[in-house]
XYZ file of C-alpha atoms in Angstrom:
731
model
C -23.926 -25.600 39.679
C -20.121 -27.138 39.951
C -19.300 -30.584 39.151
C -15.892 -31.867 40.291
C -16.533 -35.574 40.609
C -15.783 -38.241 37.358
C -18.348 -39.332 35.255
C -18.728 -42.981 33.926
C -18.739 -43.810 30.493
C -22.271 -44.421 29.058
C -24.597 -43.124 26.300
C -26.151 -40.097 27.259
C -28.908 -37.947 25.265
C -27.359 -34.577 24.613
C -29.427 -31.547 24.610
C -29.112 -30.978 20.768
C -30.882 -34.278 19.673
C -27.595 -36.257 19.213
C -26.266 -39.163 21.242
C -22.471 -39.643 22.139
C -20.598 -41.921 24.442
C -18.138 -39.612 26.379
C -14.886 -40.973 28.321
C -13.627 -38.182 30.166
C -12.663 -36.205 33.560
C -14.498 -32.954 33.850
C -12.292 -31.463 36.637
C -8.996 -30.225 36.163
C -6.690 -27.968 38.017
C -4.256 -26.768 35.314
C -3.801 -22.924 34.867
C -4.897 -21.666 31.405
C -2.858 -19.183 29.385
C -4.742 -16.288 28.419
C -6.646 -16.351 25.051
C -4.928 -14.462 22.224
C -6.377 -12.319 19.487
C -7.002 -13.534 16.178
C -6.021 -12.002 12.586
C -8.778 -9.606 11.379
C -7.042 -8.291 8.352
C -3.543 -8.405 6.464
C -2.708 -4.976 4.493
C 0.426 -4.228 2.610
C 1.467 -0.761 3.003
C 3.004 0.295 -0.236
C 6.067 2.416 -0.983
C 6.306 5.434 -3.028
C 7.708 5.309 -6.378
C 11.560 6.139 -6.854
C 12.728 9.564 -7.371
C 15.970 10.692 -8.161
C 18.975 8.825 -9.950
C 20.131 6.827 -6.682
C 16.669 5.306 -5.949
C 16.228 4.663 -9.906
C 19.399 2.530 -10.341
C 18.805 0.179 -7.078
C 16.594 -2.577 -6.067
C 15.002 -1.648 -2.808
C 11.498 -1.898 -0.768
C 10.098 0.533 1.457
C 6.917 -1.169 2.102
C 5.654 -3.227 5.178
C 2.642 -5.437 6.139
C 0.145 -4.172 8.542
C -1.772 -6.584 10.620
C -4.873 -5.637 12.629
C -6.014 -8.245 15.299
C -9.369 -9.225 16.514
C -9.077 -6.604 19.627
C -7.983 -4.033 17.085
C -4.386 -4.195 18.150
C -2.224 -3.098 15.181
C 1.100 -4.852 14.286
C 3.579 -3.630 11.712
C 6.131 -5.903 9.853
C 8.867 -3.912 7.851
C 9.935 -5.380 4.504
C 13.843 -5.384 3.506
C 15.347 -6.874 0.180
C 18.198 -9.115 0.683
C 20.592 -10.015 -2.095
C 21.648 -13.610 -2.197
C 24.084 -13.017 -5.233
C 24.674 -11.429 -8.412
C 24.617 -13.678 -11.765
C 28.395 -12.477 -11.946
C 29.324 -13.940 -8.059
C 31.131 -17.076 -7.752
C 29.419 -19.292 -4.882
C 31.621 -22.122 -4.095
C 33.804 -21.912 -7.082
C 31.107 -21.768 -9.768
C 30.041 -18.440 -11.226
C 26.225 -18.464 -10.881
C 25.091 -17.194 -14.372
C 27.867 -19.004 -16.375
C 26.640 -20.837 -19.560
C 27.814 -24.569 -20.034
C 28.192 -26.809 -22.773
C 26.971 -30.583 -23.081
C 30.300 -31.508 -20.968
C 29.536 -29.271 -18.298
C 32.138 -26.795 -19.363
C 31.794 -22.959 -19.582
C 31.126 -21.635 -22.862
C 33.414 -18.874 -23.935
C 32.550 -15.691 -25.389
C 35.040 -15.000 -28.138
C 33.454 -11.803 -29.754
C 36.506 -9.769 -28.541
C 39.486 -10.965 -30.267
C 42.413 -12.481 -28.299
C 40.179 -11.948 -24.941
C 37.861 -14.953 -24.643
C 35.692 -15.019 -21.281
C 33.034 -17.244 -19.989
C 29.567 -16.410 -21.250
C 27.464 -15.256 -18.193
C 24.031 -14.370 -18.299
C 22.782 -10.990 -16.957
C 19.371 -12.626 -16.961
C 18.036 -14.811 -13.660
C 14.596 -15.568 -14.011
C 12.432 -18.305 -11.998
C 13.153 -19.421 -8.631
C 11.793 -22.504 -6.656
C 12.901 -22.345 -2.990
C 12.182 -25.836 -1.030
C 13.445 -28.103 1.352
C 14.452 -31.577 0.636
C 13.837 -34.243 3.591
C 16.793 -35.697 4.920
C 19.571 -33.177 3.541
C 22.688 -33.014 5.519
C 22.810 -29.568 7.636
C 25.141 -26.791 6.416
C 28.481 -25.696 7.893
C 26.854 -22.656 9.032
C 24.275 -24.742 11.342
C 20.832 -23.533 9.955
C 18.228 -25.704 7.923
C 19.617 -26.765 4.395
C 17.533 -25.395 1.822
C 17.293 -25.770 -2.280
C 17.077 -23.117 -4.307
C 16.575 -23.563 -8.651
C 17.111 -20.780 -10.560
C 16.696 -20.051 -14.158
C 19.031 -17.970 -16.387
C 16.920 -17.150 -19.229
C 19.263 -15.522 -21.741
C 22.654 -13.325 -22.246
C 21.316 -9.985 -23.283
C 24.735 -8.933 -24.764
C 28.304 -10.504 -25.647
C 31.550 -9.340 -24.526
C 31.823 -6.907 -27.658
C 28.435 -5.537 -26.694
C 26.051 -7.239 -29.669
C 22.978 -8.903 -29.017
C 23.410 -12.739 -27.896
C 19.726 -13.368 -27.092
C 19.023 -17.112 -28.018
C 22.259 -17.725 -29.607
C 24.077 -19.029 -26.366
C 22.451 -21.999 -24.413
C 20.785 -21.205 -21.468
C 21.248 -22.884 -17.709
C 19.685 -23.273 -14.361
C 21.764 -23.438 -10.955
C 20.888 -25.477 -7.952
C 21.899 -23.574 -4.925
C 22.227 -24.848 -1.222
C 21.230 -22.246 1.236
C 21.599 -22.080 4.946
C 18.460 -20.777 6.574
C 19.074 -19.444 9.919
C 17.103 -21.193 12.435
C 16.309 -17.947 14.707
C 16.083 -15.243 11.979
C 15.242 -17.064 8.928
C 18.300 -15.094 6.984
C 19.163 -17.217 3.889
C 22.817 -17.505 2.852
C 23.999 -19.277 -0.283
C 26.573 -21.901 0.459
C 27.487 -23.721 -2.790
C 25.802 -23.466 -6.324
C 26.066 -26.024 -9.134
C 25.002 -25.887 -12.601
C 22.226 -28.552 -13.650
C 22.835 -31.164 -16.444
C 20.659 -30.755 -19.221
C 22.938 -32.879 -21.676
C 20.314 -35.946 -21.419
C 17.524 -33.839 -22.815
C 19.903 -31.970 -25.781
C 20.186 -28.859 -23.383
C 17.824 -25.993 -22.406
C 16.253 -23.473 -24.862
C 15.238 -20.173 -23.282
C 13.941 -20.819 -19.684
C 11.655 -18.346 -18.581
C 9.275 -18.791 -15.773
C 8.836 -21.723 -13.643
C 6.927 -23.291 -10.676
C 7.368 -25.310 -7.518
C 5.003 -28.532 -7.943
C 2.881 -29.869 -5.355
C 5.242 -32.724 -5.107
C 8.301 -30.535 -4.410
C 9.913 -30.414 -7.727
C 10.899 -27.634 -10.007
C 8.980 -27.260 -13.275
C 10.885 -25.173 -15.532
C 9.969 -24.154 -19.221
C 11.185 -23.180 -22.830
C 9.664 -20.236 -24.278
C 9.496 -18.710 -27.711
C 9.305 -21.940 -30.039
C 11.372 -21.888 -33.093
C 8.999 -22.178 -35.932
C 9.732 -25.673 -37.702
C 8.304 -24.844 -41.026
C 10.539 -21.890 -41.541
C 13.600 -23.827 -40.240
C 12.690 -26.507 -42.551
C 12.549 -23.925 -45.560
C 15.912 -22.327 -44.367
C 17.950 -23.255 -41.136
C 18.980 -19.576 -40.855
C 15.689 -18.345 -40.164
C 16.007 -19.696 -36.435
C 18.206 -19.898 -33.553
C 17.856 -23.647 -33.617
C 21.455 -24.432 -35.328
C 23.595 -21.941 -33.538
C 22.344 -23.043 -30.331
C 23.120 -26.763 -30.756
C 26.664 -26.143 -32.446
C 27.352 -23.967 -29.223
C 26.175 -26.286 -26.868
C 27.931 -29.318 -28.534
C 30.991 -27.180 -29.512
C 30.465 -28.725 -32.826
C 29.966 -26.460 -35.985
C 28.884 -29.217 -38.270
C 25.739 -30.195 -36.008
C 22.322 -29.614 -37.150
C 19.289 -29.182 -34.922
C 15.778 -30.068 -34.553
C 13.141 -27.434 -33.502
C 11.031 -30.273 -32.331
C 13.306 -31.042 -29.444
C 12.838 -28.042 -27.757
C 9.894 -25.622 -26.122
C 8.492 -28.200 -23.411
C 8.322 -28.117 -19.684
C 11.537 -29.687 -17.934
C 10.900 -31.090 -14.441
C 13.847 -30.812 -12.009
C 14.066 -33.229 -8.859
C 16.511 -32.814 -6.014
C 17.532 -35.843 -3.888
C 18.750 -35.577 -0.246
C 22.290 -35.597 -1.465
C 21.553 -32.597 -3.365
C 21.986 -33.999 -6.854
C 19.706 -32.811 -9.436
C 17.804 -35.015 -12.248
C 15.970 -33.497 -15.306
C 12.885 -34.755 -16.986
C 11.611 -33.130 -20.150
C 7.782 -33.467 -20.455
C 6.710 -33.919 -24.306
C 3.294 -34.734 -23.581
C 2.378 -31.230 -22.070
C 2.644 -29.898 -25.731
C 5.024 -27.748 -27.661
C 4.417 -23.980 -27.546
C 5.936 -20.842 -26.082
C 6.063 -22.017 -22.558
C 6.305 -19.176 -20.052
C 5.680 -21.744 -17.363
C 3.363 -24.482 -16.048
C 1.386 -24.207 -12.584
C -0.060 -27.208 -11.218
C -3.660 -27.065 -9.566
C -4.295 -28.625 -6.045
C -5.269 -31.669 -7.481
C -1.700 -32.607 -8.560
C -2.718 -33.241 -11.970
C -4.345 -30.455 -13.770
C -1.578 -27.992 -15.335
C -2.366 -24.339 -16.541
C 0.252 -22.471 -18.904
C 1.356 -19.213 -20.006
C 1.964 -18.895 -23.781
C 4.222 -16.103 -24.557
C 4.118 -14.113 -27.770
C 1.692 -12.762 -30.401
C -1.345 -14.888 -31.455
C -1.085 -17.377 -28.876
C -3.239 -19.743 -26.913
C -4.636 -20.977 -23.427
C -3.676 -24.572 -22.784
C -4.755 -26.869 -20.039
C -3.258 -30.436 -19.662
C -4.904 -33.436 -17.133
C -2.270 -35.689 -15.998
C -3.516 -39.471 -15.945
C -2.032 -39.744 -12.439
C -1.560 -37.289 -9.697
C 1.871 -36.224 -9.193
C 3.126 -37.558 -12.551
C 3.407 -35.614 -15.705
C 4.497 -38.319 -17.783
C 1.350 -39.141 -19.519
C -2.129 -37.045 -19.968
C -4.602 -35.117 -22.317
C -3.916 -31.775 -23.734
C -6.546 -29.120 -24.047
C -6.760 -25.781 -25.805
C -9.332 -23.135 -25.057
C -11.840 -21.282 -27.126
C -12.913 -17.681 -25.993
C -16.634 -16.901 -26.105
C -16.478 -13.243 -25.341
C -18.989 -11.551 -22.915
C -17.603 -8.281 -22.492
C -14.716 -6.105 -23.889
C -14.187 -3.723 -21.137
C -11.283 -3.723 -18.593
C -9.307 -6.790 -20.406
C -12.760 -8.085 -21.613
C -14.660 -11.324 -20.050
C -15.609 -14.655 -21.569
C -16.595 -18.139 -21.311
C -14.324 -20.765 -21.984
C -15.044 -23.993 -24.240
C -12.135 -26.726 -23.954
C -11.067 -28.647 -26.934
C -9.466 -32.080 -26.590
C -6.376 -32.026 -28.726
C -5.220 -35.516 -27.812
C -3.827 -37.992 -25.059
C -0.137 -39.105 -25.204
C 2.681 -40.043 -23.050
C 6.016 -38.597 -22.934
C 7.679 -41.534 -24.717
C 5.277 -41.585 -27.553
C 5.701 -37.684 -28.269
C 9.719 -38.205 -27.925
C 9.593 -41.007 -30.427
C 8.119 -38.462 -32.730
C 11.072 -36.213 -32.110
C 13.819 -39.079 -32.402
C 12.364 -40.034 -35.481
C 13.225 -36.762 -37.115
C 9.945 -35.776 -37.995
C 9.551 -32.384 -39.884
C 6.899 -29.876 -40.545
C 6.444 -31.177 -43.956
C 5.795 -34.773 -42.249
C 2.992 -33.286 -40.447
C 1.095 -31.050 -42.747
C 0.065 -30.517 -46.359
C 0.068 -26.618 -47.068
C -1.561 -24.329 -49.575
C -0.928 -20.685 -50.643
C -4.342 -20.006 -50.286
C -8.039 -21.292 -49.504
C -8.764 -24.465 -50.753
C -11.107 -27.620 -49.937
C -9.960 -29.397 -46.841
C -7.557 -26.776 -45.694
C -8.002 -24.831 -42.518
C -7.170 -21.245 -42.389
C -5.258 -20.182 -39.195
C -2.967 -17.676 -38.015
C -0.660 -18.518 -34.855
C 2.467 -17.706 -33.225
C 5.637 -18.123 -34.564
C 4.633 -17.712 -37.996
C 2.004 -14.784 -37.353
C 1.032 -15.218 -41.158
C -2.140 -16.489 -42.239
C -1.443 -20.532 -43.303
C -3.647 -22.859 -45.153
C -2.809 -26.345 -43.475
C -4.322 -29.925 -43.609
C -2.985 -32.683 -41.444
C -1.768 -35.853 -43.066
C -3.560 -38.854 -42.643
C -2.330 -40.605 -39.226
C -0.284 -37.747 -38.323
C -2.954 -36.328 -35.488
C -1.109 -37.032 -32.430
C 2.289 -35.951 -33.426
C 0.639 -32.748 -34.911
C -1.053 -32.211 -31.684
C 2.218 -32.409 -29.531
C 4.895 -31.065 -31.827
C 2.654 -28.664 -33.263
C 0.274 -27.714 -30.455
C -0.600 -24.308 -31.349
C -1.105 -24.779 -35.134
C -3.263 -27.913 -34.577
C -5.527 -26.639 -32.035
C -6.279 -23.538 -34.267
C -7.188 -26.129 -36.977
C -9.769 -27.482 -34.478
C -11.137 -23.983 -33.729
C -9.145 -23.092 -30.640
C -8.743 -19.393 -30.041
C -5.102 -18.272 -31.017
C -5.698 -14.356 -30.341
C -3.930 -14.182 -26.962
C -0.882 -11.692 -26.615
C 2.247 -11.925 -24.259
C 0.497 -14.537 -22.128
C 2.779 -14.730 -19.241
C 2.481 -15.875 -15.369
C -0.044 -18.058 -14.089
C -0.935 -18.760 -10.256
C -3.535 -20.469 -8.292
C -5.759 -19.506 -5.287
C -6.830 -22.629 -4.106
C -9.207 -21.990 -1.167
C -11.392 -19.755 -3.802
C -10.834 -22.026 -6.832
C -9.396 -19.268 -8.693
C -6.532 -19.265 -11.174
C -4.850 -15.699 -12.428
C -3.054 -15.368 -15.678
C -0.988 -11.957 -16.749
C -1.520 -10.711 -20.280
C 1.335 -8.265 -20.447
C 0.050 -6.349 -23.233
C -3.925 -6.492 -24.171
C -3.600 -5.160 -28.025
C -3.114 -6.497 -31.378
C -4.553 -9.947 -31.990
C -6.662 -9.403 -28.800
C -8.425 -6.257 -30.151
C -11.191 -6.207 -32.966
C -10.077 -7.062 -36.459
C -11.255 -4.159 -38.275
C -9.544 -4.756 -41.516
C -11.411 -8.307 -41.435
C -8.124 -10.198 -42.826
C -7.877 -12.404 -40.076
C -9.458 -16.104 -39.858
C -11.219 -15.550 -36.691
C -12.018 -12.701 -34.331
C -13.062 -14.356 -31.268
C -11.336 -11.916 -28.701
C -12.452 -8.197 -29.208
C -11.454 -6.402 -26.084
C -10.729 -2.760 -25.664
C -7.026 -2.064 -25.998
C -4.832 -1.664 -22.942
C -1.083 -1.573 -23.827
C -0.323 -1.604 -19.980
C -1.837 -4.952 -19.808
C -4.157 -7.075 -17.711
C -4.026 -9.925 -14.922
C -7.233 -11.916 -15.515
C -8.993 -14.410 -12.995
C -10.407 -17.498 -13.986
C -12.983 -19.568 -12.197
C -12.340 -23.225 -11.773
C -15.160 -25.723 -11.953
C -15.936 -29.248 -11.681
C -18.195 -31.441 -13.928
C -16.837 -29.785 -17.142
C -17.049 -31.378 -20.795
C -14.815 -30.525 -23.748
C -16.360 -29.463 -26.922
C -17.136 -32.811 -28.186
C -19.435 -33.684 -24.926
C -16.560 -35.843 -23.170
C -16.134 -35.286 -19.608
C -12.880 -33.764 -18.404
C -11.305 -35.542 -15.660
C -10.571 -32.507 -13.368
C -12.328 -30.477 -10.792
C -10.242 -27.392 -11.711
C -11.114 -26.555 -15.060
C -11.496 -22.820 -15.971
C -15.206 -21.857 -17.185
C -14.892 -18.121 -17.187
C -11.959 -15.667 -17.614
C -12.110 -12.152 -16.767
C -10.141 -8.788 -16.248
C -9.155 -8.418 -12.588
C -6.390 -5.672 -12.421
C -5.343 -3.552 -15.252
C -3.007 -0.884 -16.229
C -3.881 2.443 -17.717
C -2.078 3.977 -20.613
C -0.858 7.518 -20.897
C -1.552 9.862 -23.859
C 1.756 11.599 -23.549
C 5.179 10.432 -21.100
C 5.616 12.050 -17.596
C 8.675 13.367 -16.248
C 10.303 9.822 -15.696
C 9.284 8.735 -19.207
C 6.242 6.484 -18.068
C 3.758 5.782 -20.578
C 1.623 3.889 -18.548
C 0.358 5.396 -15.052
C 2.994 4.723 -12.367
C 0.477 3.990 -9.652
C -1.081 1.033 -11.292
C 0.397 -2.387 -12.781
C 2.336 -2.024 -16.087
C 2.736 -5.095 -18.067
C 2.164 -7.714 -15.529
C 4.533 -10.924 -15.985
C 5.338 -13.090 -12.912
C 2.592 -13.788 -10.604
C 2.438 -15.639 -7.251
C -0.508 -16.022 -4.524
C -0.153 -16.380 -0.738
C -2.844 -18.344 0.781
C -2.100 -17.315 4.118
C -2.121 -13.494 3.201
C -4.865 -13.464 0.719
C -2.661 -11.874 -1.308
C -1.941 -11.993 -5.298
C 1.709 -10.726 -5.961
C 2.446 -9.417 -9.625
C 5.703 -8.557 -11.114
C 6.275 -6.270 -14.078
C 8.109 -6.628 -17.211
C 7.267 -3.299 -18.625
C 8.748 -0.852 -21.246
C 6.024 1.597 -19.821
C 7.287 2.110 -16.659
C 10.738 3.469 -16.077
C 11.384 1.110 -13.188
C 9.627 -2.214 -13.113
C 7.775 -3.082 -9.764
C 6.344 -5.652 -7.588
C 2.818 -5.350 -6.339
C 0.606 -6.789 -3.721
C -3.152 -7.271 -4.640
C -5.564 -8.334 -1.818
C -8.168 -10.446 -3.267
C -10.758 -9.507 -0.636
C -10.305 -5.423 0.033
C -8.703 -5.133 -3.902
C -6.076 -2.938 -2.398
C -3.041 -2.598 -4.464
C 0.297 -1.751 -3.009
C 3.758 -1.259 -4.502
C 6.233 -3.298 -2.436
C 9.565 -3.277 -4.648
C 11.299 -1.322 -7.298
C 13.912 -2.540 -9.342
C 16.625 -0.749 -11.363
C 15.428 1.292 -14.496
C 15.660 -0.811 -17.430
C 15.487 -4.054 -15.412
C 12.802 -6.601 -15.203
C 11.177 -8.140 -11.983
C 11.584 -11.613 -12.198
C 11.920 -14.962 -10.120
C 8.587 -14.294 -8.048
C 7.798 -17.224 -5.741
C 5.963 -16.446 -2.195
C 6.836 -18.948 0.239
C 4.339 -18.881 3.115
C 5.857 -20.972 5.665
C 9.280 -22.845 5.488
C 10.359 -23.476 9.041
C 8.188 -20.686 10.495
C 9.369 -18.251 7.783
C 7.873 -16.759 4.913
C 9.670 -15.097 1.966
C 8.962 -13.290 -1.377
C 11.495 -14.541 -3.751
C 12.331 -11.473 -6.449
C 15.153 -11.389 -8.769
C 16.407 -8.639 -11.639
C 17.380 -9.086 -14.841
C 19.305 -6.759 -17.551
C 19.356 -3.692 -15.501
C 19.662 -0.674 -17.423
C 18.618 -2.289 -20.739
C 16.055 -0.459 -23.202
C 15.585 2.441 -20.595
C 12.938 5.121 -21.526
C 14.281 7.751 -18.930
C 14.541 11.060 -20.644
C 17.975 12.707 -20.455
C 19.604 14.336 -18.369
C 18.295 12.105 -15.660
C 18.818 8.910 -17.774
C 22.862 9.817 -17.837
C 22.806 9.788 -14.114
C 20.669 6.743 -13.860
C 23.071 4.651 -16.018
C 26.198 5.798 -14.178
C 24.960 4.368 -10.841
C 23.383 1.497 -12.753
C 27.187 0.708 -13.807
C 28.571 0.806 -10.510
C 25.687 -1.287 -8.889
C 25.719 -4.155 -11.348
C 28.924 -4.567 -13.204
C 28.511 -2.171 -15.764
C 25.209 -3.743 -16.427
C 26.429 -7.363 -16.697
C 24.891 -8.636 -13.646
C 21.552 -9.579 -12.709
C 20.208 -10.328 -9.272
C 18.963 -13.005 -7.195
C 17.453 -12.191 -3.943
C 14.325 -12.215 -1.752
C 12.065 -9.941 0.370
C 12.421 -10.390 4.150
C 9.962 -9.679 6.931
C 6.863 -11.250 5.577
C 5.303 -12.520 8.633
C 4.488 -16.451 8.442
C 1.214 -17.968 10.335
C 3.440 -18.989 12.891
C 4.612 -15.435 13.432
C 1.141 -13.844 13.253
C 0.270 -16.145 15.867
C 3.346 -15.679 18.134
C 2.483 -11.829 17.733
C -0.978 -11.933 18.707
C -1.621 -9.857 21.682
C -3.375 -11.716 24.881
C -7.057 -10.902 25.126
C -7.799 -9.473 28.721
C -10.674 -11.060 30.759
C -13.541 -8.618 30.780
C -15.295 -10.606 33.681
C -18.526 -12.100 32.829
C -21.171 -13.847 34.476
C -20.306 -14.044 38.252
C -17.074 -12.320 37.368
C -15.138 -15.780 37.446
C -11.531 -16.049 36.347
C -10.820 -17.396 32.971
C -8.896 -20.203 34.789
C -11.928 -21.462 36.740
C -12.595 -24.834 35.989
C -16.290 -25.310 37.407
C -18.503 -26.524 34.768
C -21.828 -24.721 33.406
C -24.558 -25.938 31.452
C -23.800 -24.024 28.041
C -27.351 -23.901 26.777
C -28.787 -22.169 29.774
C -25.854 -19.753 29.795
C -25.999 -19.110 26.196
C -29.686 -18.442 26.040
C -29.148 -15.631 29.241
C -26.319 -14.120 26.850
C -28.127 -14.038 23.665
C -25.760 -16.623 21.923
C -26.894 -19.246 19.483
C -25.540 -22.746 19.435
C -25.133 -25.265 16.522
C -24.274 -28.757 16.305
C -24.434 -31.027 13.455
C -23.706 -34.402 14.993
C -21.881 -36.569 17.368
C -18.007 -35.986 17.302
C -18.673 -32.977 15.434
C -17.422 -29.583 16.547
C -20.001 -27.313 18.830
C -20.335 -23.571 17.564
C -21.263 -21.067 19.840
C -21.800 -17.284 18.146
C -22.360 -14.067 19.797
C -22.165 -11.182 17.610
C -19.023 -11.388 15.677
C -17.370 -13.647 17.976
C -17.172 -17.507 17.538
C -16.344 -20.175 20.209
C -15.709 -23.703 18.834
C -14.891 -26.710 20.915
C -15.668 -30.632 20.844
C -16.892 -32.796 23.441
C -13.899 -34.541 25.252
C -11.301 -32.122 23.949
C -9.368 -29.592 26.153
C -8.819 -27.379 23.090
C -10.877 -24.932 21.818
C -10.746 -21.813 19.587
C -12.171 -18.475 20.105
C -12.109 -16.207 17.346
C -9.884 -18.162 15.294
C -7.401 -18.434 18.325
C -6.586 -21.633 20.020
C -7.182 -21.770 23.832
C -6.599 -24.499 26.335
C -9.448 -24.940 28.614
C -9.251 -25.749 32.428
C -11.505 -28.507 32.315
C -12.912 -31.005 29.484
C -16.318 -30.275 28.090
C -18.854 -33.158 28.482
C -22.301 -34.171 29.197
C -24.199 -34.828 32.399
C -27.835 -36.108 32.278
C -28.187 -35.020 28.571
C -26.579 -31.366 29.244
C -23.441 -30.158 27.763
C -21.208 -29.019 30.246
C -18.575 -26.266 29.688
C -15.718 -24.222 31.833
C -17.352 -21.440 33.507
C -13.836 -19.295 33.362
C -13.683 -19.799 29.636
C -17.209 -19.128 28.987
C -17.163 -15.975 30.963
C -13.955 -14.848 29.090
C -15.977 -15.419 25.551
C -19.151 -13.440 26.777
C -16.936 -10.822 27.965
C -15.330 -10.096 24.766
């Protein structure tokens, strides 16, 4: 039966037992564009490991993305690596990696007599690419984007001696032009971020983009305040502040550093910095915020480190909150091990409260009493940065100061596990409520204490020097060890190995001491919700070349997608799923040619090429992988689904209406409906049709379809366009 007339508004009883008032016109003559296939699977087709000196001395990708649609059509998207700039390049008059003092002037390297030169980093690290609303377009005519980049340290000075930690680090803010047609990124201007308001920036490692569009930077490798108080020369604190303030008489304060720093950018491309003291002081690899915009996870780099979590009082505001540390309760030792996690509350504080402790000039001895042996009232602990067994007691009234200035020592005294080793990157899979954490080297404090000399031995997993990436399940309704509720729906409850490397008994021909077809020493992590893919960047001394990997969390397929020069670390990893219709994998490299494990004579050939490519090993590189398809591009490339006929062989543009319950019964399809104004779902085999009464937009296997007529009800029966129905049944 065909219906070409208008239906009056009234309450009708639909066939599935619900009532719905329906105002609509059921006839339409507009032509319908053909339905398109939906994405069935996304797969990264990996590249081979580099061979020969030329490949081993450069950064490149030979990988691609293979997309299979629901009609089994396959489309391939080749990937390419694009360089934005080297750290030694000048962008708009500013050298990208130059270190600056408190007045914004370049810090000079005077290591070679009579030849002072600006100190320039070879070690770009974290990237945050984002768009600030209202920013003025660039002269190139594209979309203006912002990029915050870390410069972690300077490997060596002009005289070839180590400069690690001695020269204050920096960040840059680059304005990029995004071509509106191709998505290509080009740097337009670059300026250094001013950290003079927070006493400079201490060794910034990785970072992340917050859900509210700010950059969360880091300060890793906390100076030992106990050692500094005993002998200032045991840490980098004084040389750091003297260089930053250009004052050789200035004394530093270790408690002024090793926090999370938040960089905000306004529409005029000006940056402001806020240091978040309430997130705790430890070796911050990075901070990653959960989808609730208030739960924060951290990497804690070094030996004998900890798993921390912070829950802010207010979403999108990290200025006050509660800090927790985890206790590992092991359930397995294999493949990196697995455990249940118990959370210990360290305390609640605001940034202002903790900063007041710093400004007061508190020292280690103001917080703790010490003993040189086990004694009543003293807790026995072993943590980074000391790495030694210590016997400590918190002085009365100093609990909050200890919790936020000496987070690791205080947490260990309360029973948290301080046996993690080289805990690096963190990222979140929002849909599955999973977090991922990289443990670069699973060894030493994470192995069973066979000598029985450590204060605790919570972690006793099998050694994997090539490292492990862990998966953490995030849950609601969790309580801390004291029985108090944790105000977060994203609390890690379990932790288990997900991707692990393989150690080799003897080096291979390129010097690899870990299997070259598996991840070695994972560091940077980033996750794509669109592609269901975890990306893993290496910081390995066990691979001749460090790689970037793509790991599909559904199929568990691991694919190598980028190779960096020998001796370089893959850094700056950030997956940008969809920015004005384009997706990117931000990926940098630092210190090319450093600490190479390649045997001779290949080593000499590789180094010669690296010197040519990277300014005699003085330059790192900032860049990205292009060609990654965005959700918009996947939809655009989807093939049209041909009409196979169906009942009465009507056209898919036929606007006549059929009683869908009757036709579904004939075709063996199932119909479900959960109530008024809810979608109606029709399923036949693996195919699904979803529509809503009163709407001319439906989805067919996930692809949007415009209907030739509006679904409605007549005398309690749901009516649907016959042409679209025939198309669906014929799939």
